[in-house]
mmCIF file of C-alpha atoms in Angstrom:
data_model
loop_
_atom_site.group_PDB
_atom_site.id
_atom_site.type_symbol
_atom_site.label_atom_id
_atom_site.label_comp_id
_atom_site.label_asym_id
_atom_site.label_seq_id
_atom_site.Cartn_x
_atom_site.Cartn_y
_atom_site.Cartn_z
ATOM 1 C CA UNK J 1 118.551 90.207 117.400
ATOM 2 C CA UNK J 2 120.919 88.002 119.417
ATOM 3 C CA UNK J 3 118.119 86.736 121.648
ATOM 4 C CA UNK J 4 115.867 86.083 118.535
ATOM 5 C CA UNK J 5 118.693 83.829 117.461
ATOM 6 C CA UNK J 6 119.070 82.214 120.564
ATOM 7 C CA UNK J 7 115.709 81.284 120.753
ATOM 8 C CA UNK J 8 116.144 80.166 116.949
ATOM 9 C CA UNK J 9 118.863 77.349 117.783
ATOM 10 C CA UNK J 10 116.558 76.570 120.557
ATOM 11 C CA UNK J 11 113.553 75.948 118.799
ATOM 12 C CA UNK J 12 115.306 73.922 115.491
ATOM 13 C CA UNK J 13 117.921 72.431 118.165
ATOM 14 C CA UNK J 14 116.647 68.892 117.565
ATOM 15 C CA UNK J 15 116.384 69.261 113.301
ATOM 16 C CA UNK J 16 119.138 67.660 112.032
ATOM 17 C CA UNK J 17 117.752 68.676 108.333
ATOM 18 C CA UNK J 18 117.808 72.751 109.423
ATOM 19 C CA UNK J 19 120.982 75.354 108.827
ATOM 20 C CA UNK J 20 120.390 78.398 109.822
ATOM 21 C CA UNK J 21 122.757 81.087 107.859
ATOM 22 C CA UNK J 22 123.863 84.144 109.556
ATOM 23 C CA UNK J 23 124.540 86.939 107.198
ATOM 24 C CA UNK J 24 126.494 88.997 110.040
ATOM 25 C CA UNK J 25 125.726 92.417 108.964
ATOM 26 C CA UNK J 26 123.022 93.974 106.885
ATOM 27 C CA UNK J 27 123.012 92.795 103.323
ATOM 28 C CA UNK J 28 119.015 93.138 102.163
ATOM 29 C CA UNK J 29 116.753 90.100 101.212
ATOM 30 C CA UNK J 30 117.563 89.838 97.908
ATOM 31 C CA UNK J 31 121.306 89.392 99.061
ATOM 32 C CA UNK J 32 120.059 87.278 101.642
ATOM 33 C CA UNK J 33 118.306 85.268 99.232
ATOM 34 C CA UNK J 34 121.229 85.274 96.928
ATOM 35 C CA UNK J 35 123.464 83.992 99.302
ATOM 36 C CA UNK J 36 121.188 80.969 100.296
ATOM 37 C CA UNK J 37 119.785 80.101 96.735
ATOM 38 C CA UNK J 38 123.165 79.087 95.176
ATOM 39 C CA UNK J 39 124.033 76.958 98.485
ATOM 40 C CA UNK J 40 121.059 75.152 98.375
ATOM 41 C CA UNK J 41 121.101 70.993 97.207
ATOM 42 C CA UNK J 42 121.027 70.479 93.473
ATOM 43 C CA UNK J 43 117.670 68.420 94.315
ATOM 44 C CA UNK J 44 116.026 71.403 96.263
ATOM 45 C CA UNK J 45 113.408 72.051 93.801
ATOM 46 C CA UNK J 46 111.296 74.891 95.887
ATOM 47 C CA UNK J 47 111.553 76.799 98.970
ATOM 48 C CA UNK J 48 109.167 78.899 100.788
ATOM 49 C CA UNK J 49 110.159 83.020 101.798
ATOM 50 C CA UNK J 50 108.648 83.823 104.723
ATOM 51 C CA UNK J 51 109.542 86.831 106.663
ATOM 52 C CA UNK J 52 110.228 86.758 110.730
ATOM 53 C CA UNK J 53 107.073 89.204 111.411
ATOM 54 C CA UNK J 54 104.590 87.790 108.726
ATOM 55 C CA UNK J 55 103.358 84.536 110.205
ATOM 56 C CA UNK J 56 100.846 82.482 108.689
ATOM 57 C CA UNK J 57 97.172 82.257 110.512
ATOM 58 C CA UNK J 58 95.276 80.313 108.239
ATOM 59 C CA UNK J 59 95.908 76.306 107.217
ATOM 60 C CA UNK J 60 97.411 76.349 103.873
ATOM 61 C CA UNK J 61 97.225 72.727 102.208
ATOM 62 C CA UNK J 62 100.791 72.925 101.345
ATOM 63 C CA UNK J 63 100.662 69.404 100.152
ATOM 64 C CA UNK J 64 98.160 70.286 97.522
ATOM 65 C CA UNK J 65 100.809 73.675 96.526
ATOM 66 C CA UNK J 66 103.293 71.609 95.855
ATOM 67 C CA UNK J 67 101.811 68.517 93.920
ATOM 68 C CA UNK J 68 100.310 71.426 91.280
ATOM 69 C CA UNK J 69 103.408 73.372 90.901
ATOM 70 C CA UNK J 70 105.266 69.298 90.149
ATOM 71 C CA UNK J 71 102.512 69.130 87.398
ATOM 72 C CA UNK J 72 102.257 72.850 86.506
ATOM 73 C CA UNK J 73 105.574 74.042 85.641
ATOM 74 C CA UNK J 74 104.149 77.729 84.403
ATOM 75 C CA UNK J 75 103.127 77.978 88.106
ATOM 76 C CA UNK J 76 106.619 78.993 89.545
ATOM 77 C CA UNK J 77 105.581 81.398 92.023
ATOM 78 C CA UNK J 78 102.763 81.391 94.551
ATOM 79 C CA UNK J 79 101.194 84.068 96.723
ATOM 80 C CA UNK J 80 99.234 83.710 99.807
ATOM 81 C CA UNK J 81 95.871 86.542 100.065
ATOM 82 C CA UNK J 82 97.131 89.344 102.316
ATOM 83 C CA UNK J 83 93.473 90.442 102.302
ATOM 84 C CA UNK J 84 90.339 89.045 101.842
ATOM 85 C CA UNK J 85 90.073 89.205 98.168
ATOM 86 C CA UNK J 86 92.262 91.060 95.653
ATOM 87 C CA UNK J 87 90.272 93.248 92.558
ATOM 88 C CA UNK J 88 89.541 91.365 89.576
ATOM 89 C CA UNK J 89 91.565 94.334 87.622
ATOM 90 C CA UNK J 90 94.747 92.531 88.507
ATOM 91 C CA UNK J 91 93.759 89.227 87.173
ATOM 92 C CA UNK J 92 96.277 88.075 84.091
ATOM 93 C CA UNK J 93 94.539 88.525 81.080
ATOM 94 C CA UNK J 94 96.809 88.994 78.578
ATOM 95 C CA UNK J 95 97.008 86.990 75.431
ATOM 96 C CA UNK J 96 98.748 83.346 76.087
ATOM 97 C CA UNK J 97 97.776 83.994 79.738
ATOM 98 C CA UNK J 98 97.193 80.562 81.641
ATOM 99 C CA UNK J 99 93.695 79.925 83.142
ATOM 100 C CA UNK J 100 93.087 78.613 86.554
ATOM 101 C CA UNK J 101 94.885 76.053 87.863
ATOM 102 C CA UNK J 102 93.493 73.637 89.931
ATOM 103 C CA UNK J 103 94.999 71.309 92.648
ATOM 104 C CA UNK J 104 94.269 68.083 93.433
ATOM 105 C CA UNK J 105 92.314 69.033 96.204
ATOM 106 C CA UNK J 106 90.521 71.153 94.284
ATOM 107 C CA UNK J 107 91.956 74.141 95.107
ATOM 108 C CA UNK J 108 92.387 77.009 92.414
ATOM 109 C CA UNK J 109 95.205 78.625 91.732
ATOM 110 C CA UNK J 110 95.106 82.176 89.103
ATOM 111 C CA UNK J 111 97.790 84.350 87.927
ATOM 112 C CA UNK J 112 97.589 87.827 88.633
ATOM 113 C CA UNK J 113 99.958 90.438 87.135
ATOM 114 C CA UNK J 114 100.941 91.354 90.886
ATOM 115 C CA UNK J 115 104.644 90.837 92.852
ATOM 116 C CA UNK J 116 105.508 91.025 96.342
ATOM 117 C CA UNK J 117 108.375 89.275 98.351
ATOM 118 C CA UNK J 118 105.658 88.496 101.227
ATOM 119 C CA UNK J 119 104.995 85.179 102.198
ATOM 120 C CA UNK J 120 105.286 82.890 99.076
ATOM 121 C CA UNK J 121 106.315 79.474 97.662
ATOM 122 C CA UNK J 122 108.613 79.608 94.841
ATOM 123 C CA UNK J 123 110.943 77.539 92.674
ATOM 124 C CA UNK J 124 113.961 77.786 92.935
ATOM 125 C CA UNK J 125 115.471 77.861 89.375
ATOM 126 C CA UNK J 126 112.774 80.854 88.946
ATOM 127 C CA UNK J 127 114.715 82.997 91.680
ATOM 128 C CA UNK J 128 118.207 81.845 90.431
ATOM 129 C CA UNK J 129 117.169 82.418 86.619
ATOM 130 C CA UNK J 130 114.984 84.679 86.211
ATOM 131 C CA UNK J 131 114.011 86.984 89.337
ATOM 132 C CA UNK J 132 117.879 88.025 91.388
ATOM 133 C CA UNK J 133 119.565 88.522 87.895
ATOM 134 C CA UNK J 134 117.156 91.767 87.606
ATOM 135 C CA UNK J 135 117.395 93.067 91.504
ATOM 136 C CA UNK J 136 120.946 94.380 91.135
ATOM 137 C CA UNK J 137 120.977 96.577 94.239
ATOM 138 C CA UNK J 138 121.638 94.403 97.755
ATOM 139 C CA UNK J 139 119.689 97.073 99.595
ATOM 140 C CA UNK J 140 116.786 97.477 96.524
ATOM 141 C CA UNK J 141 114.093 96.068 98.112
ATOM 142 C CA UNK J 142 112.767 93.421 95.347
ATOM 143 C CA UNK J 143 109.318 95.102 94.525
ATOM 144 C CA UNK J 144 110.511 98.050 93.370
ATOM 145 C CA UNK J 145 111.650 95.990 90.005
ATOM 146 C CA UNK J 146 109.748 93.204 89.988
ATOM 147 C CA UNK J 147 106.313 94.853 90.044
ATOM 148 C CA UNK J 148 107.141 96.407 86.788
ATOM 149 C CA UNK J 149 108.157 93.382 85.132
ATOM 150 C CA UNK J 150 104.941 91.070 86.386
ATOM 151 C CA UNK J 151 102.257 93.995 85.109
ATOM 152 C CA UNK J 152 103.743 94.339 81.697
ATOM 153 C CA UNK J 153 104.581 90.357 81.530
ATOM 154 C CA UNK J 154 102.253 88.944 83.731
ATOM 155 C CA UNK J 155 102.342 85.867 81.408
ATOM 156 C CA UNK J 156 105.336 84.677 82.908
ATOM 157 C CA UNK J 157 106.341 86.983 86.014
ATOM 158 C CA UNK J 158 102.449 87.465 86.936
ATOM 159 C CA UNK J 159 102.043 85.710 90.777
ATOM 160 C CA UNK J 160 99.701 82.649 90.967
ATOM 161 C CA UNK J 161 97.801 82.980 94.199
ATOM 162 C CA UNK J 162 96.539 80.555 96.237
ATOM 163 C CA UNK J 163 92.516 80.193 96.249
ATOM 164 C CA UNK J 164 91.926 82.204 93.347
ATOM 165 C CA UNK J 165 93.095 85.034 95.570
ATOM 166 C CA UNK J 166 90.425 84.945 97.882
ATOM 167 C CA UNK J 167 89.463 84.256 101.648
ATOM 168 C CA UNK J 168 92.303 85.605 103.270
ATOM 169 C CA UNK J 169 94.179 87.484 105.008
ATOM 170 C CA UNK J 170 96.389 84.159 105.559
ATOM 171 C CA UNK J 171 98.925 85.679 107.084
ATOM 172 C CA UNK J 172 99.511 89.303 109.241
ATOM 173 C CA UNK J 173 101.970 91.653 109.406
ATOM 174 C CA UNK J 174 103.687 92.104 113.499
ATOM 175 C CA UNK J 175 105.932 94.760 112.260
ATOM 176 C CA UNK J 176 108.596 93.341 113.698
ATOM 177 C CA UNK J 177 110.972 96.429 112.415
ATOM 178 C CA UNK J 178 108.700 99.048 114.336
ATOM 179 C CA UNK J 179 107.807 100.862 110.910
ATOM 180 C CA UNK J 180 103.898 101.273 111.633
ATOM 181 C CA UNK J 181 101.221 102.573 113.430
ATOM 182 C CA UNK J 182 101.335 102.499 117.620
ATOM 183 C CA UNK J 183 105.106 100.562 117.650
ATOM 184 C CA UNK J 184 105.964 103.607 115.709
ATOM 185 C CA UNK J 185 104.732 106.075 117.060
ATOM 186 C CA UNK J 186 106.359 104.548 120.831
ATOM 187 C CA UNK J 187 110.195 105.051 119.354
ATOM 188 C CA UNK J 188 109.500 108.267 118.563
ATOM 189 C CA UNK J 189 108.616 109.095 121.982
ATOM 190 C CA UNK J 190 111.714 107.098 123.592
ATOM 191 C CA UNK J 191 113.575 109.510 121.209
ATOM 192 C CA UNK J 192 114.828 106.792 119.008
ATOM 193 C CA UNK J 193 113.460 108.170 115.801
ATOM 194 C CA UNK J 194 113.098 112.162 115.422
ATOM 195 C CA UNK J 195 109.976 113.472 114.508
ATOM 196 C CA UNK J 196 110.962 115.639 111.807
ATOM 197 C CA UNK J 197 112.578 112.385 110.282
ATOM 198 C CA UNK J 198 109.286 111.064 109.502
ATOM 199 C CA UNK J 199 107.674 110.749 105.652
ATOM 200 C CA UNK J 200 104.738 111.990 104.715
ATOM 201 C CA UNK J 201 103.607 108.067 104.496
ATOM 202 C CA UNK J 202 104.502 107.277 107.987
ATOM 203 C CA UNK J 203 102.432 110.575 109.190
ATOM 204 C CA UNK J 204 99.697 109.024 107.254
ATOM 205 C CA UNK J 205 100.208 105.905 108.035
ATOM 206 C CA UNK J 206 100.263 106.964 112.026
ATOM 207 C CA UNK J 207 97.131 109.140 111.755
ATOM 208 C CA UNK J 208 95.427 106.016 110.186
ATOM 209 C CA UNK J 209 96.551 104.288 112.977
ATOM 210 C CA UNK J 210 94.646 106.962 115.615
ATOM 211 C CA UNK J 211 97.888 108.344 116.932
ATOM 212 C CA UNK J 212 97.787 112.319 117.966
ATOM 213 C CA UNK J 213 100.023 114.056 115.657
ATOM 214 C CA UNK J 214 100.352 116.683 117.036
ATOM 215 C CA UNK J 215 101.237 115.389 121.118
ATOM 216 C CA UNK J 216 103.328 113.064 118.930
ATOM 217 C CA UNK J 217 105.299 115.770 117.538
ATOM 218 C CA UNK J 218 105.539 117.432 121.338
ATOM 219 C CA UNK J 219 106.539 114.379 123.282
ATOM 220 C CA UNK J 220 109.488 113.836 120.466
ATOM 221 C CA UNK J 221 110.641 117.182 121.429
ATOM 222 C CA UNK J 222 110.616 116.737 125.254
ATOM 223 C CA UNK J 223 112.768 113.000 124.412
ATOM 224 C CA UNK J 224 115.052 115.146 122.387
ATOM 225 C CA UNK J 225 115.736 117.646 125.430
ATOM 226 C CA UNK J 226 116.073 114.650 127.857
ATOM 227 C CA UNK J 227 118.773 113.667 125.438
#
C-alpha cells in the first residue's frame, strides 16, 4: 500500500488541480466516498468512481458523457459494459421509463434496472442525495442495497449505460485484492489464507479458474506445518 502511494504522489506530482485523501485505516467505499463527496467544490457537478484494479481499455468519449448528462438531467448515473453486451431482460421498461438517450456524438445511452459501484460517472448531488443516505453500513459494500432499489425503481435508480450497453468489456478486473482465480489460489499456498477458510464461491470460482482443488487443499496444509 505505501509503495502504491508513493508511486501515486509521483505520478500526480506535477497536478496542481489533484488531492489525494488518505483515509488511514479501513473505512469501506461508501465511507470513502462519503468522506470525499461532502469536501468536494460547490461547483463540482460530477465525478467519476473508478477502482485501483479496474482500469479502463477501451476509449470512452468522455466529452460526449458529459455534454448528455448537462442536457439530460434524468441521466445521473452512467455505467461502462463489463461484458460485451448485457441481456435485454434488464433493460428499464417500466411505465414513465426514459428511452434512449443519445449524445451528441451519437452515442446512445439506455437505462437498465442494474447497479454496481464499478467503473462509472455519476453526479454528484445523486450520491449525496439520494444513493449514501441508504448505504448505512461503512463496511456494506454498496450493491448489496442499491441493487434492490434500481430493479424495483429502475425509473430513477436504474443505471444508464454507455453504448446502449454494448461492445464492451471497457474495462477489466486485475484483482488487485487477490480474491480470484490463480492470485488466489498462490496465497493460499504461501499460507496466507487457510484452505478451510475458503467459500463455496471462491472454490468455484478457483475451479473455474483451472486450479487443482484438491493439490490446492494439500499444499495449504504443508504451508500450515511450515508455519
Amino acid at each position: 500500500f505505501d509503495l502504491y502511494l508513493q508511486a501515486l504522489y509521483k505520478y500526480f506530482s506535477n497536478e496542481e488541480n489533484v488531492r489525494i485523501v488518505i483515509a488511514g485505516k479501513k473505512v469501506g467505499l461508501a465511507d470513502n466516498l462519503r468522506r470525499l463527496v461532502h469536501n468536494l467544490s460547490q461547483d463540482t457537478k460530477y465525478m467519476y468512481i473508478i477502482q485501483h484494479d479496474l482500469p479502463f481499455i477501451k476509449e470512452i468519449n468522455h466529452t460526449d458523457v458529459m455534454i448528455t448528462a448537462d442536457t439530460h438531467p434524468e441521466m445521473h448515473l452512467v455505467r461502462f459494459p463489463e461484458r460485451w453486451s448485457i441481456s435485454k431482460g434488464k433493460i428499464c421498461e417500466k411505465e414513465g421509463a426514459s428511452k434512449d438517450i443519445i449524445g451528441p456524438s451519437g452515442m446512445i445511452y439506455r437505462r437498465y434496472k442494474k447497479w454496481s459501484d464499478q467503473n462509472q460517472f455519476a453526479s454528484v448531488d445523486h450520491y449525496k442525495n439520494d444513493i449514501l443516505p441508504r448505504v448505512q453500513s461503512q463496511f456494506e459494500f454498496m450493491e448489496e442495497e442499491m441493487i434492490n432499489v434500481a430493479r424495483s425503481n429502475c425509473t430513477y435508480f436504474g443505471v444508464h449505460y454507455y453504448n446502449g450497453g454494448k461492445g464492451g468489456p471497457y474495462y477489466k478486473h486485475t484483482d488487485g485484492t487477490g480474491r480470484y482465480g490463480d492470485k488466489l489460489a498462490e496465497r493460499v499456498r504461501k499460507g496466507e489464507i487457510d484452505y478451510s477458510r475458503l467459500s463455496s464461491s471462491n472454490l468455484k470460482n478457483l475451479e473455474s479458474s483451472g486450479v487443482n482443488i484438491t493439490e490446492l487443499k494439500v499444499e495449504s496444509a504443508q504451508a500450515t506445518e511450515v508455519k
